[in-house]
């Protein structure tokens, strides 16, 4: 038969254990999506290859002297309208894709979603 | 006939004539206008989607360069000045246009794309070896330097298409 003192000690120990468990268990932090920029300059996408996390945002900014666009290569799944100098176009990256400028097909780029 | 034009522009690049900035500006505008004229013929004569798309790009890009050159000339208070180099280029361009107009169908597509390859090679050489070194004004020089990557991309595009029109 445990004494009242022993019962109190056990209760305190239990409370300390529960406190420690709850205070140590951190909620899972969600990483906020990041934003990246790809510049269109001197007839190139810079950087030509960019690795991002799924859900990150990529902003394409036309800093060239000519009109360009950004078009997904394989099935044209996504694409910008014509971008005049200083125009921009933003996408949320959900999967890896190759892209190009359909007006100047030698301009190519790649997004890698990790 | 088509290689005649390229030869003439190459010889101009090799001879390195002395040009003033207003003359450089005139040559630059003339070179762009000539390719716009070639594109107009292509759009009129070709039914090939690849050729028409390429011609549309040449027309849009070279018009944009002329607009920027005109805006810069206005800003600098420079009036582009006609000269023997530009006159020679226009004479050769007329011969090339006549030759292009005499062709049709697959022969035209091949002739147009072959000429675009030769023409862009010649113009790149002229801009890099004559126009940029001859230009005194830093803003005009910068504009010419900015145009070179576009000319090289046009050349690569034309060479890419050339494989389809043998």
Coordinates of C-alpha atoms in Angstrom, one line a residue, chain A residues 21-105:
Chain A
X21 CA 6.8 15.9 -23.5
X22 CA 4.5 18.7 -24.6
X23 CA 7.1 21.4 -24.3
X24 CA 9.6 19.4 -26.4
X25 CA 7.2 18.5 -29.2
X26 CA 7.5 21.4 -31.7
X27 CA 4.9 21.8 -34.3
X28 CA 6.1 20.9 -37.8
X29 CA 7.2 24.2 -39.4
X30 CA 6.1 24.8 -43.0
X31 CA 8.8 26.3 -45.1
X32 CA 7.5 29.4 -46.8
X33 CA 7.7 29.3 -50.7
X34 CA 10.7 31.3 -52.1
X35 CA 10.7 33.7 -55.0
X36 CA 13.4 33.5 -57.7
X37 CA 14.0 35.7 -60.7
X38 CA 15.2 34.6 -64.2
X39 CA 16.4 37.5 -66.3
X40 CA 16.0 37.6 -70.1
X41 CA 19.2 39.4 -71.2
X42 CA 21.4 39.3 -74.3
X43 CA 19.2 36.6 -75.9
X44 CA 19.6 34.3 -72.9
X45 CA 17.7 33.1 -69.9
X46 CA 19.9 33.9 -66.9
X47 CA 20.3 31.6 -65.1
X48 CA 19.6 29.1 -67.8
X49 CA 19.0 26.3 -65.2
X50 CA 17.3 27.0 -61.9
X51 CA 16.6 24.5 -59.0
X52 CA 13.7 25.3 -56.8
X53 CA 11.3 23.6 -54.3
X54 CA 7.8 22.7 -55.5
X55 CA 5.5 25.7 -54.8
X56 CA 8.3 28.3 -55.2
X57 CA 7.7 31.2 -57.5
X58 CA 9.8 32.2 -60.5
X59 CA 9.5 35.6 -62.0
X60 CA 10.8 36.0 -65.6
X61 CA 11.8 39.6 -66.4
X62 CA 12.6 40.8 -69.9
X63 CA 15.7 43.0 -69.6
X64 CA 16.5 42.6 -73.3
X65 CA 16.0 45.0 -76.2
X66 CA 13.6 42.7 -78.0
X67 CA 10.2 41.0 -77.4
X68 CA 10.4 37.5 -76.0
X69 CA 8.2 34.9 -74.4
X70 CA 8.6 31.9 -72.0
X71 CA 7.0 28.7 -73.3
X72 CA 7.1 25.2 -71.8
X73 CA 9.0 23.0 -74.4
X74 CA 7.4 19.6 -74.4
X75 CA 3.6 20.3 -74.6
X76 CA 3.4 24.1 -74.2
X77 CA 1.7 23.3 -70.9
X78 CA 2.4 26.8 -69.7
X79 CA 3.6 29.9 -71.3
X80 CA 3.7 33.7 -71.1
X81 CA 2.2 36.2 -73.5
X82 CA 4.7 38.2 -75.5
X83 CA 6.9 40.1 -73.1
X84 CA 8.0 43.6 -74.3
X85 CA 11.2 45.0 -72.7
X86 CA 10.7 45.4 -69.0
X87 CA 7.6 43.2 -68.9
X88 CA 7.6 40.2 -66.6
X89 CA 5.8 36.9 -66.1
X90 CA 5.4 34.8 -62.9
X91 CA 4.8 31.1 -62.4
X92 CA 4.5 28.8 -59.5
X93 CA 6.7 25.7 -60.1
X94 CA 5.0 22.4 -59.4
X95 CA 7.2 20.2 -61.6
X96 CA 10.5 20.3 -63.5
X97 CA 10.2 21.5 -67.1
X98 CA 12.3 22.7 -70.0
X99 CA 11.2 26.0 -71.6
X100 CA 12.2 28.2 -74.5
X101 CA 11.4 31.4 -76.3
X102 CA 9.1 30.4 -79.2
X103 CA 10.1 33.6 -81.1
X104 CA 13.8 32.7 -80.8
X105 CA 14.0 28.9 -80.4

